[in-house]
Amino acid sequence: MSEGYLKGRIRRDDIVSAAAAVYGEAGYHASSLREIAKRAGITHAGLLYHFPTKEALLAAVLERRDAEDAVREQLNIPPGLDVLRHFLALAEHNVRHRGIVDLYSRLAAEAISEDHPAHAYFARHYREARDSIAQSFRALAETGELRPGVDPDLAALTFIALMDGLQVQWLTTPTQVDVIGSLRLSLETLLTVPLFPE
Amino acid sequence: MSEGYLKGRIRRDDIVSAAAAVYGEAGYHASSLREIAKRAGITHAGLLYHFPTKEALLAAVLERRDAEDAVREQLNIPPGLDVLRHFLALAEHNVRHRGIVDLYSRLAAEAISEDHPAHAYFARHYREARDSIAQSFRALAETGELRPGVDPDLAALTFIALMDGLQVQWLTTPTQVDVIGSLRLSLETLLTVPLFPE
DNA sequence: CCTACCGATCGGTAGG
DNA sequence: CCTACCGATCGGTAGG
Protein backbone atom coordinates (compact mmCIF):
# COMPACT_ATOMS: atom_id res chain seq x y z
CA MET A 1 0.00 0.00 0.00
CA SER A 2 1.59 3.28 -1.11
CA GLU A 3 1.69 6.45 0.91
CA GLY A 4 -0.68 7.98 -1.61
CA TYR A 5 -3.35 5.40 -0.83
CA LEU A 6 -2.92 5.87 2.90
CA LYS A 7 -3.17 9.62 2.61
CA GLY A 8 -6.28 9.21 0.51
CA ARG A 9 -7.91 7.04 3.11
CA ILE A 10 -7.11 9.47 5.90
CA ARG A 11 -8.43 12.36 3.86
CA ARG A 12 -11.61 10.46 3.11
CA ASP A 13 -12.04 9.79 6.83
CA ASP A 14 -11.63 13.48 7.57
CA ILE A 15 -14.29 14.33 5.02
CA VAL A 16 -16.71 11.74 6.41
CA SER A 17 -16.18 13.11 9.94
CA ALA A 18 -16.80 16.65 8.76
CA ALA A 19 -19.91 15.54 6.89
CA ALA A 20 -21.32 13.72 9.92
CA ALA A 21 -20.80 16.85 12.02
CA VAL A 22 -22.49 19.14 9.50
CA TYR A 23 -25.40 16.73 8.90
CA GLY A 24 -25.93 16.71 12.64
CA GLU A 25 -26.12 20.46 12.80
CA ALA A 26 -28.15 21.19 9.69
CA GLY A 27 -29.57 17.93 8.37
CA TYR A 28 -28.56 16.39 5.07
CA HIS A 29 -30.44 18.54 2.58
CA ALA A 30 -29.52 21.83 4.21
CA SER A 31 -25.84 20.87 4.34
CA SER A 32 -23.57 22.13 1.57
CA LEU A 33 -20.55 20.42 0.12
CA ARG A 34 -18.72 23.71 0.46
CA GLU A 35 -19.24 23.84 4.24
CA ILE A 36 -18.20 20.22 4.67
CA ALA A 37 -15.16 20.71 2.46
CA LYS A 38 -14.10 23.81 4.35
CA ARG A 39 -14.07 21.88 7.63
CA ALA A 40 -12.01 19.15 6.00
CA GLY A 41 -9.57 21.80 4.72
CA ILE A 42 -10.22 21.47 0.99
CA THR A 43 -12.44 23.02 -1.68
CA HIS A 44 -15.82 21.60 -2.55
CA ALA A 45 -14.47 20.50 -5.92
CA GLY A 46 -11.72 18.70 -4.07
CA LEU A 47 -14.31 16.91 -1.99
CA LEU A 48 -16.03 15.78 -5.18
CA TYR A 49 -12.74 14.20 -6.26
CA HIS A 50 -13.09 11.80 -3.30
CA PHE A 51 -16.88 11.44 -3.34
CA PRO A 52 -18.45 11.89 -6.78
CA THR A 53 -21.84 13.14 -5.56
CA LYS A 54 -23.51 14.51 -2.46
CA GLU A 55 -25.34 11.22 -2.08
CA ALA A 56 -22.16 9.16 -2.22
CA LEU A 57 -20.88 11.14 0.75
CA LEU A 58 -24.07 10.44 2.72
CA ALA A 59 -23.70 6.74 1.91
CA ALA A 60 -20.14 6.84 3.28
CA VAL A 61 -21.33 8.48 6.51
CA LEU A 62 -24.01 5.81 7.01
CA GLU A 63 -21.57 3.02 6.15
CA ARG A 64 -19.16 4.20 8.80
CA ARG A 65 -21.97 4.37 11.34
CA ASP A 66 -22.90 0.80 10.50
CA ALA A 67 -19.28 -0.30 10.82
CA GLU A 68 -19.04 1.26 14.27
CA ASP A 69 -22.29 -0.40 15.34
CA ALA A 70 -21.04 -3.74 14.02
CA VAL A 71 -17.90 -3.46 16.14
CA ARG A 72 -20.02 -2.73 19.18
CA GLU A 73 -22.35 -5.67 18.48
CA GLN A 74 -19.36 -7.93 17.89
CA LEU A 75 -19.76 -8.57 21.61
CA ASN A 76 -22.64 -10.86 20.61
CA ILE A 77 -24.67 -10.58 23.78
CA PRO A 78 -27.19 -13.42 24.16
CA PRO A 79 -30.86 -12.31 24.06
CA GLY A 80 -32.19 -11.30 27.46
CA LEU A 81 -31.78 -8.67 30.14
CA ASP A 82 -28.19 -7.93 29.15
CA VAL A 83 -29.29 -6.74 25.70
CA LEU A 84 -31.72 -4.29 27.30
CA ARG A 85 -28.99 -3.10 29.68
CA HIS A 86 -26.75 -2.71 26.65
CA PHE A 87 -29.27 -0.43 24.91
CA LEU A 88 -29.60 1.57 28.11
CA ALA A 89 -25.82 1.97 28.18
CA LEU A 90 -25.94 3.05 24.54
CA ALA A 91 -28.50 5.72 25.45
CA GLU A 92 -26.23 6.91 28.26
CA HIS A 93 -23.37 7.11 25.79
CA ASN A 94 -25.51 9.10 23.37
CA VAL A 95 -26.53 11.65 26.00
CA ARG A 96 -22.83 12.40 26.42
CA HIS A 97 -22.26 12.68 22.66
CA ARG A 98 -24.85 15.05 21.32
CA GLY A 99 -23.47 15.05 17.79
CA ILE A 100 -24.34 11.39 17.19
CA VAL A 101 -27.90 11.90 18.34
CA ASP A 102 -28.23 15.08 16.30
CA LEU A 103 -27.15 13.38 13.11
CA TYR A 104 -29.40 10.40 13.69
CA SER A 105 -32.54 12.35 14.66
CA ARG A 106 -32.36 14.80 11.79
CA LEU A 107 -31.60 12.21 9.16
CA ALA A 108 -34.38 9.92 10.43
CA ALA A 109 -36.98 12.66 10.00
CA GLU A 110 -35.71 13.63 6.53
CA ALA A 111 -35.62 9.98 5.49
CA ILE A 112 -39.37 9.63 5.99
CA SER A 113 -39.64 10.39 2.25
CA GLU A 114 -39.38 7.28 0.15
CA ASP A 115 -37.14 9.12 -2.30
CA HIS A 116 -34.64 10.26 0.33
CA PRO A 117 -31.24 8.65 -0.23
CA ALA A 118 -31.20 7.37 3.36
CA HIS A 119 -34.76 6.00 3.37
CA ALA A 120 -33.82 2.35 2.81
CA TYR A 121 -31.08 2.65 5.43
CA PHE A 122 -33.53 3.74 8.12
CA ALA A 123 -36.21 1.23 7.13
CA ARG A 124 -33.60 -1.52 7.56
CA HIS A 125 -32.23 0.05 10.74
CA TYR A 126 -35.68 0.10 12.37
CA ARG A 127 -36.44 -3.48 11.39
CA GLU A 128 -33.12 -4.78 12.69
CA ALA A 129 -33.44 -2.88 15.95
CA ARG A 130 -37.00 -4.15 16.50
CA ASP A 131 -35.98 -7.73 15.69
CA SER A 132 -33.02 -7.59 18.04
CA ILE A 133 -35.05 -6.26 20.96
CA ALA A 134 -38.03 -8.52 20.25
CA GLN A 135 -35.74 -11.54 20.46
CA SER A 136 -34.72 -10.51 23.96
CA PHE A 137 -38.30 -9.88 25.07
CA ARG A 138 -39.24 -13.32 23.76
CA ALA A 139 -36.43 -14.91 25.77
CA LEU A 140 -37.61 -13.02 28.85
CA ALA A 141 -41.19 -14.16 28.23
CA GLU A 142 -40.06 -17.79 28.36
CA THR A 143 -38.51 -17.33 31.78
CA GLY A 144 -41.46 -15.34 33.11
CA GLU A 145 -39.46 -12.12 33.33
CA LEU A 146 -41.73 -10.32 30.85
CA ARG A 147 -45.04 -9.15 32.21
CA PRO A 148 -47.75 -11.68 31.35
CA GLY A 149 -49.87 -10.75 28.35
CA VAL A 150 -47.26 -8.39 26.85
CA ASP A 151 -46.56 -9.02 23.16
CA PRO A 152 -42.75 -9.10 22.66
CA ASP A 153 -42.95 -7.51 19.20
CA LEU A 154 -45.12 -4.68 20.47
CA ALA A 155 -42.79 -4.19 23.44
CA ALA A 156 -39.81 -4.01 21.08
CA LEU A 157 -41.50 -1.42 18.84
CA THR A 158 -42.39 0.59 21.92
CA PHE A 159 -38.86 0.59 23.27
CA ILE A 160 -37.26 1.67 19.97
CA ALA A 161 -39.87 4.36 19.34
CA LEU A 162 -39.44 5.67 22.87
CA MET A 163 -35.67 5.96 22.43
CA ASP A 164 -36.14 7.94 19.21
CA GLY A 165 -38.83 10.22 20.59
CA LEU A 166 -36.83 10.96 23.71
CA GLN A 167 -33.81 11.95 21.65
CA VAL A 168 -35.64 14.63 19.65
CA GLN A 169 -37.29 16.04 22.76
CA TRP A 170 -34.00 15.97 24.67
CA LEU A 171 -32.16 17.76 21.86
CA THR A 172 -34.85 20.46 21.76
CA THR A 173 -35.08 21.03 25.53
CA PRO A 174 -32.07 19.24 27.10
CA THR A 175 -32.57 20.33 30.69
CA GLN A 176 -36.18 19.17 30.83
CA VAL A 177 -35.83 15.61 29.55
CA ASP A 178 -34.57 12.67 31.62
CA VAL A 179 -33.81 10.19 28.83
CA ILE A 180 -32.39 7.45 31.04
CA GLY A 181 -35.12 7.81 33.68
CA SER A 182 -37.82 7.41 31.06
CA LEU A 183 -36.21 4.35 29.47
CA ARG A 184 -35.74 2.69 32.86
CA LEU A 185 -39.35 3.42 33.81
CA SER A 186 -40.56 1.92 30.54
CA LEU A 187 -38.46 -1.22 30.88
CA GLU A 188 -39.31 -1.73 34.53
CA THR A 189 -43.05 -1.56 33.88
CA LEU A 190 -42.66 -4.11 31.07
CA LEU A 191 -40.67 -6.57 33.19
CA THR A 192 -41.48 -8.55 36.32
CA VAL A 193 -37.88 -8.36 37.58
CA PRO A 194 -35.70 -5.32 38.36
CA LEU A 195 -33.21 -4.31 35.66
CA PHE A 196 -30.50 -3.69 38.20
CA PRO A 197 -31.01 -5.96 41.24
CA GLU A 198 -29.43 -4.65 44.42
CA MET B 1 -65.81 44.14 6.13
CA SER B 2 -65.33 44.64 2.38
CA GLU B 3 -65.22 41.91 -0.19
CA GLY B 4 -61.55 42.69 -0.68
CA TYR B 5 -60.78 41.84 2.93
CA LEU B 6 -62.75 38.61 2.75
CA LYS B 7 -61.00 37.57 -0.44
CA GLY B 8 -57.66 38.34 1.17
CA ARG B 9 -58.43 36.14 4.16
CA ILE B 10 -59.51 33.26 1.95
CA ARG B 11 -56.39 33.62 -0.15
CA ARG B 12 -54.22 33.68 2.94
CA ASP B 13 -55.92 30.51 4.15
CA ASP B 14 -55.22 28.83 0.82
CA ILE B 15 -51.57 29.78 1.06
CA VAL B 16 -51.27 28.47 4.62
CA SER B 17 -52.88 25.18 3.57
CA ALA B 18 -50.51 24.83 0.65
CA ALA B 19 -47.55 25.64 2.91
CA ALA B 20 -48.58 23.03 5.49
CA ALA B 21 -48.82 20.42 2.75
CA VAL B 22 -45.42 21.23 1.27
CA TYR B 23 -43.73 21.44 4.70
CA GLY B 24 -45.13 17.98 5.38
CA GLU B 25 -43.63 16.58 2.22
CA ALA B 26 -40.26 18.29 2.21
CA GLY B 27 -39.71 19.94 5.59
CA TYR B 28 -39.50 23.67 6.07
CA HIS B 29 -36.01 24.45 4.81
CA ALA B 30 -36.29 22.33 1.69
CA SER B 31 -39.63 23.92 0.78
CA SER B 32 -39.63 26.78 -1.70
CA LEU B 33 -41.98 29.72 -1.82
CA ARG B 34 -42.37 29.06 -5.54
CA GLU B 35 -43.74 25.55 -4.97
CA ILE B 36 -46.11 26.73 -2.25
CA ALA B 37 -47.27 29.66 -4.36
CA LYS B 38 -47.88 27.42 -7.38
CA ARG B 39 -50.20 25.19 -5.33
CA ALA B 40 -52.06 28.25 -4.11
CA GLY B 41 -52.41 29.44 -7.71
CA ILE B 42 -50.22 32.55 -7.55
CA THR B 43 -46.59 33.53 -8.15
CA HIS B 44 -44.00 33.45 -5.40
CA ALA B 45 -43.87 37.24 -5.46
CA GLY B 46 -47.61 37.26 -4.99
CA LEU B 47 -47.21 35.03 -1.97
CA LEU B 48 -44.73 37.52 -0.51
CA TYR B 49 -47.40 40.19 -0.82
CA HIS B 50 -49.45 38.25 1.76
CA PHE B 51 -46.55 36.98 3.89
CA PRO B 52 -43.48 39.23 3.86
CA THR B 53 -40.92 36.49 4.53
CA LYS B 54 -40.59 32.72 4.47
CA GLU B 55 -40.54 32.76 8.26
CA ALA B 56 -43.77 34.73 8.51
CA LEU B 57 -45.47 32.00 6.51
CA LEU B 58 -44.16 29.32 8.86
CA ALA B 59 -45.44 31.32 11.81
CA ALA B 60 -48.89 31.45 10.19
CA VAL B 61 -48.88 27.67 9.69
CA LEU B 62 -48.00 27.07 13.34
CA GLU B 63 -50.56 29.62 14.52
CA ARG B 64 -53.31 27.87 12.63
CA ARG B 65 -52.24 24.53 14.11
CA ASP B 66 -52.42 26.05 17.57
CA ALA B 67 -55.85 27.48 16.85
CA GLU B 68 -57.12 24.07 15.75
CA ASP B 69 -55.66 22.45 18.86
CA ALA B 70 -57.26 25.10 21.02
CA VAL B 71 -60.67 24.36 19.52
CA ARG B 72 -60.18 20.67 20.22
CA GLU B 73 -59.08 21.34 23.81
CA GLN B 74 -62.01 23.69 24.32
CA LEU B 75 -63.72 20.50 25.48
CA ASN B 76 -61.83 21.01 28.72
CA ILE B 77 -61.63 17.41 29.80
CA PRO B 78 -60.87 17.04 33.53
CA PRO B 79 -57.50 15.40 34.30
CA GLY B 80 -57.70 11.60 34.45
CA LEU B 81 -58.31 8.59 32.26
CA ASP B 82 -60.41 10.58 29.79
CA VAL B 83 -57.46 12.78 28.89
CA LEU B 84 -55.38 9.69 28.10
CA ARG B 85 -58.23 8.27 26.02
CA HIS B 86 -58.43 11.63 24.27
CA PHE B 87 -54.74 11.47 23.29
CA LEU B 88 -55.25 7.92 22.06
CA ALA B 89 -58.15 9.14 19.91
CA LEU B 90 -55.90 11.93 18.62
CA ALA B 91 -53.32 9.33 17.61
CA GLU B 92 -56.02 7.35 15.81
CA HIS B 93 -57.04 10.51 13.98
CA ASN B 94 -53.43 11.19 13.00
CA VAL B 95 -52.91 7.72 11.58
CA ARG B 96 -55.77 8.49 9.19
CA HIS B 97 -54.33 11.90 8.26
CA ARG B 98 -50.74 11.33 7.29
CA GLY B 99 -50.16 14.95 6.24
CA ILE B 100 -50.54 16.30 9.75
CA VAL B 101 -48.07 13.80 11.14
CA ASP B 102 -45.64 14.43 8.31
CA LEU B 103 -45.62 18.18 8.92
CA TYR B 104 -45.21 17.76 12.65
CA SER B 105 -42.46 15.13 12.56
CA ARG B 106 -40.31 16.91 10.01
CA LEU B 107 -40.63 20.32 11.63
CA ALA B 108 -39.88 18.89 15.08
CA ALA B 109 -36.58 17.43 13.89
CA GLU B 110 -35.56 20.61 12.06
CA ALA B 111 -36.51 22.70 15.08
CA ILE B 112 -33.89 20.99 17.23
CA SER B 113 -31.62 23.90 16.30
CA GLU B 114 -31.98 26.82 18.65
CA ASP B 115 -31.90 29.21 15.70
CA HIS B 116 -34.71 27.49 13.80
CA PRO B 117 -37.75 29.75 13.51
CA ALA B 118 -39.98 27.04 15.00
CA HIS B 119 -37.68 26.14 17.91
CA ALA B 120 -39.53 28.13 20.56
CA TYR B 121 -42.83 26.79 19.28
CA PHE B 122 -41.77 23.18 19.81
CA ALA B 123 -40.11 23.84 23.17
CA ARG B 124 -43.41 25.29 24.36
CA HIS B 125 -45.43 22.55 22.69
CA TYR B 126 -43.45 19.83 24.49
CA ARG B 127 -43.73 21.53 27.85
CA GLU B 128 -47.47 22.05 27.55
CA ALA B 129 -48.05 18.48 26.40
CA ARG B 130 -45.96 17.09 29.29
CA ASP B 131 -47.74 19.31 31.82
CA SER B 132 -51.15 18.32 30.56
CA ILE B 133 -50.43 14.59 30.70
CA ALA B 134 -48.57 14.83 34.01
CA GLN B 135 -51.62 16.45 35.59
CA SER B 136 -53.71 13.46 34.57
CA PHE B 137 -51.18 10.96 35.86
CA ARG B 138 -51.09 12.84 39.17
CA ALA B 139 -54.87 12.63 39.43
CA LEU B 140 -54.70 8.91 38.69
CA ALA B 141 -51.99 8.47 41.33
CA GLU B 142 -54.29 9.94 43.97
CA THR B 143 -57.01 7.40 43.20
CA GLY B 144 -54.57 4.51 43.03
CA GLU B 145 -55.05 4.04 39.30
CA LEU B 146 -51.39 4.78 38.53
CA ARG B 147 -48.96 1.97 39.24
CA PRO B 148 -47.34 2.53 42.65
CA GLY B 149 -43.87 4.02 42.50
CA VAL B 150 -44.36 5.57 39.04
CA ASP B 151 -43.38 9.26 38.83
CA PRO B 152 -46.20 11.14 37.04
CA ASP B 153 -43.79 13.57 35.36
CA LEU B 154 -41.62 10.75 34.06
CA ALA B 155 -44.70 8.88 32.86
CA ALA B 156 -45.86 12.00 31.01
CA LEU B 157 -42.48 12.49 29.32
CA THR B 158 -42.49 8.83 28.34
CA PHE B 159 -45.95 8.98 26.80
CA ILE B 160 -45.24 12.11 24.73
CA ALA B 161 -41.86 10.84 23.54
CA LEU B 162 -43.39 7.50 22.59
CA MET B 163 -46.08 9.21 20.49
CA ASP B 164 -43.43 11.20 18.63
CA GLY B 165 -41.09 8.27 18.08
CA LEU B 166 -43.90 6.06 16.84
CA GLN B 167 -44.94 8.67 14.30
CA VAL B 168 -41.53 8.87 12.61
CA GLN B 169 -41.18 5.10 12.52
CA TRP B 170 -44.72 4.69 11.23
CA LEU B 171 -44.18 7.27 8.47
CA THR B 172 -40.98 5.50 7.40
CA THR B 173 -42.39 1.94 7.44
CA PRO B 174 -46.20 2.27 7.73
CA THR B 175 -47.11 -1.40 7.42
CA GLN B 176 -44.74 -2.49 10.17
CA VAL B 177 -45.74 -0.12 12.97
CA ASP B 178 -48.83 -0.52 15.15
CA VAL B 179 -49.03 2.98 16.65
CA ILE B 180 -52.23 2.45 18.61
CA GLY B 181 -51.20 -0.97 19.90
CA SER B 182 -47.95 0.43 21.24
CA LEU B 183 -49.62 3.38 22.96
CA ARG B 184 -52.22 1.13 24.55
CA LEU B 185 -49.53 -1.27 25.74
CA SER B 186 -47.58 1.59 27.27
CA LEU B 187 -50.58 3.08 29.04
CA GLU B 188 -51.84 -0.25 30.30
CA THR B 189 -48.50 -1.14 31.87
CA LEU B 190 -48.42 2.26 33.58
CA LEU B 191 -51.93 1.95 35.02
CA THR B 192 -53.54 -0.45 37.48
CA VAL B 193 -56.92 -0.26 35.74
CA PRO B 194 -57.90 -1.09 32.15
CA LEU B 195 -58.21 1.88 29.76
CA PHE B 196 -61.35 0.46 28.22
CA PRO B 197 -63.24 -1.68 30.80
CA GLU B 198 -65.50 -4.28 29.23
C1' DC C 1 -51.32 40.71 -7.04
C1' DC C 2 -47.73 40.32 -11.50
C1' DT C 3 -43.31 40.96 -14.34
C1' DA C 4 -38.79 41.37 -14.03
C1' DC C 5 -34.97 41.37 -11.70
C1' DC C 6 -31.06 40.94 -7.94
C1' DG C 7 -27.30 38.67 -5.27
C1' DA C 8 -26.35 34.45 -3.11
C1' DT C 9 -25.86 29.71 -3.06
C1' DC C 10 -26.27 25.17 -4.67
C1' DG C 11 -24.28 20.46 -6.89
C1' DG C 12 -21.57 19.27 -10.42
C1' DT C 13 -18.03 19.55 -14.45
C1' DA C 14 -13.90 20.82 -17.42
C1' DG C 15 -9.36 20.99 -17.63
C1' DG C 16 -5.36 20.86 -15.71
C1' DC D 1 -6.54 18.01 -5.53
C1' DC D 2 -7.37 23.35 -7.41
C1' DT D 3 -9.31 27.25 -10.40
C1' DA D 4 -12.89 28.54 -12.92
C1' DC D 5 -17.02 27.93 -14.50
C1' DC D 6 -22.09 26.26 -15.56
C1' DG D 7 -27.20 26.05 -15.12
C1' DA D 8 -30.59 25.87 -11.66
C1' DT D 9 -32.79 27.52 -7.76
C1' DC D 10 -33.37 30.19 -3.77
C1' DG D 11 -35.64 34.38 -0.88
C1' DG D 12 -36.54 38.85 -1.49
C1' DT D 13 -37.31 43.61 -3.88
C1' DA D 14 -38.68 47.35 -7.29
C1' DG D 15 -42.12 49.21 -9.62
C1' DG D 16 -46.28 49.11 -11.20
CSV table of C-alpha atoms (C1' of nucleotides) in Angstrom, one decimal, chain C:
chain,number,residue,atom,x,y,z
C,1,DC,C1',-51.3,40.7,-7.0
C,2,DC,C1',-47.7,40.3,-11.5
C,3,DT,C1',-43.3,41.0,-14.3
C,4,DA,C1',-38.8,41.4,-14.0
C,5,DC,C1',-35.0,41.4,-11.7
C,6,DC,C1',-31.1,40.9,-7.9
C,7,DG,C1',-27.3,38.7,-5.3
C,8,DA,C1',-26.3,34.4,-3.1
C,9,DT,C1',-25.9,29.7,-3.1
C,10,DC,C1',-26.3,25.2,-4.7
C,11,DG,C1',-24.3,20.5,-6.9
C,12,DG,C1',-21.6,19.3,-10.4
C,13,DT,C1',-18.0,19.5,-14.4
C,14,DA,C1',-13.9,20.8,-17.4
C,15,DG,C1',-9.4,21.0,-17.6
C,16,DG,C1',-5.4,20.9,-15.7
